[in-house]
Each structure stands twice: as C-alpha cells, then as structure tokens.
mmCIF file of C-alpha atoms and ligand atoms in Angstrom:
data_model
loop_
_atom_site.group_PDB
_atom_site.id
_atom_site.type_symbol
_atom_site.label_atom_id
_atom_site.label_comp_id
_atom_site.label_asym_id
_atom_site.label_seq_id
_atom_site.Cartn_x
_atom_site.Cartn_y
_atom_site.Cartn_z
ATOM 1 C CA UNK A 1 0.000 0.000 0.000
ATOM 2 C CA UNK A 2 2.836 2.336 0.958
ATOM 3 C CA UNK A 3 4.563 1.657 -2.366
ATOM 4 C CA UNK A 4 1.375 2.567 -4.267
ATOM 5 C CA UNK A 5 1.028 5.847 -2.325
ATOM 6 C CA UNK A 6 4.658 6.718 -3.012
ATOM 7 C CA UNK A 7 4.291 6.183 -6.747
ATOM 8 C CA UNK A 8 1.075 8.254 -6.751
ATOM 9 C CA UNK A 9 2.923 11.072 -4.933
ATOM 10 C CA UNK A 10 5.833 10.850 -7.379
ATOM 11 C CA UNK A 11 3.465 11.033 -10.337
ATOM 12 C CA UNK A 12 1.589 14.040 -8.963
ATOM 13 C CA UNK A 13 4.899 15.813 -8.145
ATOM 14 C CA UNK A 14 6.034 15.244 -11.746
ATOM 15 C CA UNK A 15 2.669 16.503 -13.067
ATOM 16 C CA UNK A 16 2.903 19.638 -10.919
ATOM 17 C CA UNK A 17 6.480 20.382 -12.032
ATOM 18 C CA UNK A 18 5.583 19.853 -15.700
ATOM 19 C CA UNK A 19 2.521 22.102 -15.276
ATOM 20 C CA UNK A 20 4.454 24.922 -13.566
ATOM 21 C CA UNK A 21 7.313 24.743 -16.120
ATOM 22 C CA UNK A 22 4.967 24.684 -19.135
ATOM 23 C CA UNK A 23 5.459 27.802 -21.320
ATOM 24 C CA UNK A 24 1.727 27.991 -22.152
ATOM 25 C CA UNK A 25 0.726 27.786 -18.485
ATOM 26 C CA UNK A 26 3.088 30.689 -17.756
ATOM 27 C CA UNK A 27 1.834 32.633 -20.783
ATOM 28 C CA UNK A 28 -1.817 32.075 -19.768
ATOM 29 C CA UNK A 29 -1.066 33.576 -16.347
ATOM 30 C CA UNK A 30 0.567 36.674 -17.840
ATOM 31 C CA UNK A 31 -2.126 37.048 -20.550
ATOM 32 C CA UNK A 32 -4.900 36.578 -17.964
ATOM 33 C CA UNK A 33 -6.420 33.499 -19.582
ATOM 34 C CA UNK A 34 -8.179 30.987 -17.366
ATOM 35 C CA UNK A 35 -6.316 28.056 -18.895
ATOM 36 C CA UNK A 36 -3.569 27.155 -21.368
ATOM 37 C CA UNK A 37 -6.310 25.793 -23.684
ATOM 38 C CA UNK A 38 -6.719 29.398 -24.892
ATOM 39 C CA UNK A 39 -3.656 29.033 -27.145
ATOM 40 C CA UNK A 40 -5.071 25.999 -28.959
ATOM 41 C CA UNK A 41 -8.074 28.050 -30.070
ATOM 42 C CA UNK A 42 -5.866 31.033 -30.965
ATOM 43 C CA UNK A 43 -3.803 28.767 -33.266
ATOM 44 C CA UNK A 44 -6.974 27.392 -34.882
ATOM 45 C CA UNK A 45 -8.342 30.918 -35.409
ATOM 46 C CA UNK A 46 -5.066 32.106 -36.953
ATOM 47 C CA UNK A 47 -4.676 29.102 -39.264
ATOM 48 C CA UNK A 48 -8.290 28.672 -40.432
ATOM 49 C CA UNK A 49 -9.691 32.237 -40.020
ATOM 50 C CA UNK A 50 -12.791 30.725 -38.412
ATOM 51 C CA UNK A 51 -13.900 34.046 -36.879
ATOM 52 C CA UNK A 52 -13.999 36.021 -40.133
ATOM 53 C CA UNK A 53 -17.497 37.463 -40.557
ATOM 54 C CA UNK A 54 -18.853 35.275 -37.743
ATOM 55 C CA UNK A 55 -21.657 36.749 -35.646
ATOM 56 C CA UNK A 56 -22.938 33.970 -33.399
ATOM 57 C CA UNK A 57 -21.021 31.198 -31.661
ATOM 58 C CA UNK A 58 -21.736 28.355 -29.276
ATOM 59 C CA UNK A 59 -18.924 26.922 -27.138
ATOM 60 C CA UNK A 60 -19.749 23.372 -25.975
ATOM 61 C CA UNK A 61 -17.762 22.288 -22.901
ATOM 62 C CA UNK A 62 -16.693 25.842 -22.107
ATOM 63 C CA UNK A 63 -15.465 25.768 -18.487
ATOM 64 C CA UNK A 64 -13.299 27.260 -17.064
ATOM 65 C CA UNK A 65 -13.801 29.726 -19.931
ATOM 66 C CA UNK A 66 -10.528 30.472 -21.702
ATOM 67 C CA UNK A 67 -12.027 29.827 -25.182
ATOM 68 C CA UNK A 68 -14.803 32.329 -24.388
ATOM 69 C CA UNK A 69 -12.137 34.845 -23.315
ATOM 70 C CA UNK A 70 -10.318 34.299 -26.627
ATOM 71 C CA UNK A 71 -13.572 34.789 -28.558
ATOM 72 C CA UNK A 72 -14.173 38.075 -26.723
ATOM 73 C CA UNK A 73 -10.626 39.235 -27.557
ATOM 74 C CA UNK A 74 -10.486 38.062 -31.190
ATOM 75 C CA UNK A 75 -14.073 38.218 -32.509
ATOM 76 C CA UNK A 76 -14.503 41.573 -34.206
ATOM 77 C CA UNK A 77 -17.993 41.020 -35.645
ATOM 78 C CA UNK A 78 -19.541 38.938 -32.844
ATOM 79 C CA UNK A 79 -23.091 39.585 -31.623
ATOM 80 C CA UNK A 80 -23.607 36.534 -29.499
ATOM 81 C CA UNK A 81 -21.548 33.959 -27.583
ATOM 82 C CA UNK A 82 -23.363 31.116 -25.871
ATOM 83 C CA UNK A 83 -21.455 28.711 -23.638
ATOM 84 C CA UNK A 84 -22.491 25.457 -21.979
ATOM 85 C CA UNK A 85 -20.784 23.161 -19.508
ATOM 86 C CA UNK A 86 -21.657 20.565 -16.897
ATOM 87 C CA UNK A 87 -19.498 22.553 -14.462
ATOM 88 C CA UNK A 88 -19.955 26.072 -13.182
ATOM 89 C CA UNK A 89 -18.173 28.834 -15.065
ATOM 90 C CA UNK A 90 -17.345 32.244 -13.594
ATOM 91 C CA UNK A 91 -19.067 35.074 -15.463
ATOM 92 C CA UNK A 92 -17.545 36.563 -18.615
ATOM 93 C CA UNK A 93 -19.173 39.788 -19.749
ATOM 94 C CA UNK A 94 -20.988 39.302 -23.067
ATOM 95 C CA UNK A 95 -21.148 35.497 -22.758
ATOM 96 C CA UNK A 96 -24.473 33.764 -21.991
ATOM 97 C CA UNK A 97 -23.624 30.675 -19.979
ATOM 98 C CA UNK A 98 -25.809 27.632 -19.301
ATOM 99 C CA UNK A 99 -24.717 25.068 -16.730
ATOM 100 C CA UNK A 100 -26.129 21.999 -18.431
ATOM 101 C CA UNK A 101 -25.334 18.746 -20.200
ATOM 102 C CA UNK A 102 -25.403 19.584 -23.918
ATOM 103 C CA UNK A 103 -26.934 16.138 -24.511
ATOM 104 C CA UNK A 104 -29.831 16.696 -22.095
ATOM 105 C CA UNK A 105 -33.416 17.404 -23.071
ATOM 106 C CA UNK A 106 -33.160 20.547 -20.905
ATOM 107 C CA UNK A 107 -30.418 21.865 -23.198
ATOM 108 C CA UNK A 108 -32.320 20.795 -26.309
ATOM 109 C CA UNK A 109 -35.160 23.061 -25.160
ATOM 110 C CA UNK A 110 -32.736 25.946 -24.508
ATOM 111 C CA UNK A 111 -31.069 25.550 -27.916
ATOM 112 C CA UNK A 112 -34.454 25.753 -29.643
ATOM 113 C CA UNK A 113 -34.956 29.248 -28.193
ATOM 114 C CA UNK A 114 -31.803 30.666 -29.825
ATOM 115 C CA UNK A 115 -31.016 31.458 -33.461
ATOM 116 C CA UNK A 116 -28.714 29.284 -35.564
ATOM 117 C CA UNK A 117 -24.951 29.713 -35.179
ATOM 118 C CA UNK A 118 -22.111 30.651 -37.535
ATOM 119 C CA UNK A 119 -19.615 28.613 -35.508
ATOM 120 C CA UNK A 120 -19.976 25.593 -33.209
ATOM 121 C CA UNK A 121 -16.946 24.866 -31.017
ATOM 122 C CA UNK A 122 -16.494 21.771 -28.904
ATOM 123 C CA UNK A 123 -13.519 21.307 -26.603
ATOM 124 C CA UNK A 124 -15.526 18.721 -24.687
ATOM 125 C CA UNK A 125 -13.579 15.989 -22.951
ATOM 126 C CA UNK A 126 -15.144 13.035 -21.197
ATOM 127 C CA UNK A 127 -13.978 12.141 -17.697
ATOM 128 C CA UNK A 128 -10.930 10.129 -18.688
ATOM 129 C CA UNK A 129 -10.491 6.732 -17.010
ATOM 130 C CA UNK A 130 -7.034 5.968 -18.395
ATOM 131 C CA UNK A 131 -8.424 3.017 -20.377
ATOM 132 C CA UNK A 132 -7.573 3.978 -23.968
ATOM 133 C CA UNK A 133 -10.393 2.004 -25.580
ATOM 134 C CA UNK A 134 -13.233 3.231 -23.378
ATOM 135 C CA UNK A 135 -11.858 6.816 -23.320
ATOM 136 C CA UNK A 136 -11.741 6.776 -27.125
ATOM 137 C CA UNK A 137 -15.317 5.455 -27.396
ATOM 138 C CA UNK A 138 -16.597 8.069 -24.941
ATOM 139 C CA UNK A 139 -14.839 10.875 -26.791
ATOM 140 C CA UNK A 140 -16.026 9.597 -30.183
ATOM 141 C CA UNK A 141 -19.598 9.549 -28.918
ATOM 142 C CA UNK A 142 -19.255 13.181 -27.794
ATOM 143 C CA UNK A 143 -17.793 14.238 -31.170
ATOM 144 C CA UNK A 144 -20.651 12.500 -33.009
ATOM 145 C CA UNK A 145 -23.177 14.297 -30.819
ATOM 146 C CA UNK A 146 -21.437 17.654 -31.263
ATOM 147 C CA UNK A 147 -21.387 17.064 -35.032
ATOM 148 C CA UNK A 148 -25.059 16.213 -35.091
ATOM 149 C CA UNK A 149 -25.786 19.346 -32.982
ATOM 150 C CA UNK A 150 -23.807 21.422 -35.470
ATOM 151 C CA UNK A 151 -25.594 19.934 -38.493
ATOM 152 C CA UNK A 152 -28.921 20.896 -36.913
ATOM 153 C CA UNK A 153 -27.904 24.320 -35.607
ATOM 154 C CA UNK A 154 -25.306 25.787 -37.984
ATOM 155 C CA UNK A 155 -26.112 28.344 -40.638
ATOM 156 C CA UNK A 156 -25.097 27.545 -44.230
ATOM 157 C CA UNK A 157 -21.358 28.319 -44.566
ATOM 158 C CA UNK A 158 -20.940 27.984 -40.785
ATOM 159 C CA UNK A 159 -17.953 26.157 -39.258
ATOM 160 C CA UNK A 160 -17.562 23.315 -36.775
ATOM 161 C CA UNK A 161 -14.463 22.657 -34.631
ATOM 162 C CA UNK A 162 -14.234 19.731 -32.208
ATOM 163 C CA UNK A 163 -11.617 17.970 -30.146
ATOM 164 C CA UNK A 164 -11.195 14.243 -30.573
ATOM 165 C CA UNK A 165 -8.646 11.584 -29.623
ATOM 166 C CA UNK A 166 -6.377 9.895 -32.147
ATOM 167 C CA UNK A 167 -6.450 6.557 -30.341
ATOM 168 C CA UNK A 168 -9.031 4.957 -32.638
ATOM 169 C CA UNK A 169 -10.773 5.102 -35.976
ATOM 170 C CA UNK A 170 -13.120 8.007 -36.673
ATOM 171 C CA UNK A 171 -13.253 7.582 -40.456
ATOM 172 C CA UNK A 172 -17.068 7.204 -40.345
ATOM 173 C CA UNK A 173 -17.303 10.620 -38.608
ATOM 174 C CA UNK A 174 -14.948 12.143 -41.208
ATOM 175 C CA UNK A 175 -17.129 10.768 -44.001
ATOM 176 C CA UNK A 176 -20.184 12.559 -42.580
ATOM 177 C CA UNK A 177 -18.131 15.751 -42.178
ATOM 178 C CA UNK A 178 -16.894 15.595 -45.793
ATOM 179 C CA UNK A 179 -20.433 15.104 -47.015
ATOM 180 C CA UNK A 180 -21.688 18.166 -45.129
ATOM 181 C CA UNK A 181 -18.786 20.668 -45.207
ATOM 182 C CA UNK A 182 -16.683 22.004 -48.082
ATOM 183 C CA UNK A 183 -13.336 21.602 -46.262
ATOM 184 C CA UNK A 184 -12.426 19.122 -43.515
ATOM 185 C CA UNK A 185 -9.023 18.966 -41.758
ATOM 186 C CA UNK A 186 -7.449 17.605 -38.607
ATOM 187 C CA UNK A 187 -5.080 19.905 -36.744
ATOM 188 C CA UNK A 188 -2.756 19.427 -33.772
ATOM 189 C CA UNK A 189 -1.921 22.874 -32.345
ATOM 190 C CA UNK A 190 1.652 23.388 -31.077
ATOM 191 C CA UNK A 191 0.158 24.320 -27.712
ATOM 192 C CA UNK A 192 -1.490 20.888 -27.437
ATOM 193 C CA UNK A 193 0.824 18.690 -25.383
ATOM 194 C CA UNK A 194 2.844 16.308 -27.579
ATOM 195 C CA UNK A 195 2.093 13.338 -25.343
ATOM 196 C CA UNK A 196 -1.653 14.007 -25.535
ATOM 197 C CA UNK A 197 -3.587 12.161 -28.219
ATOM 198 C CA UNK A 198 -6.010 15.069 -28.604
ATOM 199 C CA UNK A 199 -6.406 16.652 -32.020
ATOM 200 C CA UNK A 200 -8.966 19.048 -33.500
ATOM 201 C CA UNK A 201 -11.383 18.368 -36.303
ATOM 202 C CA UNK A 202 -11.891 21.574 -38.315
ATOM 203 C CA UNK A 203 -14.880 21.575 -40.689
ATOM 204 C CA UNK A 204 -15.307 24.699 -42.768
ATOM 205 C CA UNK A 205 -18.357 26.044 -44.576
ATOM 206 C CA UNK A 206 -21.396 23.888 -44.038
ATOM 207 C CA UNK A 207 -23.144 23.053 -47.296
HETATM 208 C C1 SAM B 1 -11.067 20.638 -21.697
HETATM 209 S S1 SAM B 1 -12.424 21.325 -20.844
HETATM 210 C C2 SAM B 1 -12.815 22.731 -21.811
HETATM 211 C C3 SAM B 1 -11.833 23.890 -21.638
HETATM 212 C C4 SAM B 1 -12.351 25.146 -22.292
HETATM 213 N N1 SAM B 1 -12.312 25.058 -23.748
HETATM 214 C C5 SAM B 1 -11.546 26.344 -21.888
HETATM 215 O O1 SAM B 1 -10.815 26.871 -22.729
HETATM 216 O O2 SAM B 1 -11.639 26.787 -20.742
HETATM 217 C C6 SAM B 1 -13.720 20.204 -21.270
HETATM 218 C C7 SAM B 1 -15.055 20.532 -20.622
HETATM 219 O O3 SAM B 1 -16.071 19.699 -21.204
HETATM 220 C C8 SAM B 1 -17.110 19.609 -20.230
HETATM 221 N N2 SAM B 1 -18.086 18.559 -20.598
HETATM 222 C C9 SAM B 1 -17.873 17.218 -20.684
HETATM 223 N N3 SAM B 1 -19.010 16.592 -21.059
HETATM 224 C C10 SAM B 1 -19.960 17.565 -21.217
HETATM 225 C C11 SAM B 1 -21.349 17.550 -21.591
HETATM 226 N N4 SAM B 1 -21.972 16.395 -21.889
HETATM 227 N N5 SAM B 1 -22.024 18.727 -21.650
HETATM 228 C C12 SAM B 1 -21.390 19.887 -21.341
HETATM 229 N N6 SAM B 1 -20.079 19.968 -20.976
HETATM 230 C C13 SAM B 1 -19.373 18.823 -20.913
HETATM 231 C C14 SAM B 1 -16.336 19.335 -18.937
HETATM 232 O O4 SAM B 1 -17.117 19.635 -17.812
HETATM 233 C C15 SAM B 1 -15.113 20.265 -19.108
HETATM 234 O O5 SAM B 1 -15.286 21.466 -18.420
#
C-alpha cells in the first residue's frame, strides 16, 4: 500500500512540475487566460480564419472559460456567444452561460430558443479513465453528438471545430463531415501537449 502511495505522490509531483514549467501555463497567467487551452483556439483561429465574418457562436464544454475569453478578444464582428458546460463557469461579460449537459433534453429546449450559429466549437472531454479504448469510445460519442448538434444548428457556410482523440478510428465521422462541409481537416496545435492524443477536427463552410 505504501509503495502505491509513493508512486502516486511521485506522479503528482512530476505533473505539478511539468505544469508549472509549461510555457503555455506561464503565458496564460501573464495574458490573464483561465487556462492554457486558450492558445489551442488562438492557433486554430489564426490558421483557419474561423472568426472572419462570424456573428454567433456556441462553445460546448466551455469551463473554465478560456475559449470564451479568446472569442471576446479576437471576434470583431460577434453579436452573441453562448457557452455550456456541466461545471460552473465564472461570469464573462458578453457570454451567456448555461450550466447543463449539452446532450440533455433541458439543453435541447434551450437551444431551440436561440437562433442558428455561424460557428460551433467543442472542446468537450469526457472524464478520462485511463483506459484507452473506453476513453476513445466516450470521446467519439461526444464528437458525433457535437457534429449532429452542429448539423442541426449551424447556418449555411458555418464552421464546426471539435476535439477528438487519435487513439481509434473516426473515419465514419470524417465521411459525414466531408459530405456536409466544403473543407475538412485535422489539426494538432503546437500548444497541445505532444504526449496528448487530442487533435482538433476543423470543418469549414457547411453546405
Ligand atoms: C477541456 S475542458 C474545456 C476547456 C475550455 N475550452 C476552456 O478553454 O476553458 C472540457 C469541458 O467539457 C465539459 N463537458 C464534458 N461533457 C460535457 C457535456 N456532456 N455537456 C457539457 N459539458 C461537458 C467538462 O465539464 C469540461 O469542463
């Protein structure tokens, strides 16, 4: 038992050191972003110009809120930012936040009361168990649901960006994306940790 505790302590010490030393953690503190995830979205915005002309956005899995902060800082033509998360999120001026499961019927009712979006973002992660197969299946299920939400709620020419994990096959999801969007890419931002299997699906211009 003692040995297990020691290895747990060693692992958490290593995690803490890696976190504190991380250049994007340090940058997020000096730039006032709530998390280092901000820089992943900034890279996606710069590479794919996903905010150009965009007026309304929904951010699925938004807490603690760094993507919403980025949207506020980078979106020149934005009228509306809606955010949803299972967890609480501290207020960001100009962002309408719902604490809800985006798969719940409660959220389905909420989403019917708002207009369609020009951009659907999903940085949603499931609670990871460490089991690669079940974590992949959980994350794939979330991506499929986010995609189906975006197909129902995006304006024509709107964009969809979602995180997924490269630990399994998502070719069936990509096929649906290619059928419904003019351009589909996968992108690993430099700010995404190299040892993380996360990657972003970027679907541009819904047909
Ligand atoms: C990686 S974090 C998002 C970080 C965020 N993009 C930021 O920049 O602050 C993933 C979030 O997805 C949320 N999440 C997971 N499943 C969800 C669901 N079914 N509905 C809403 N949010 C969910 C989690 O609570 C978590 O806060």
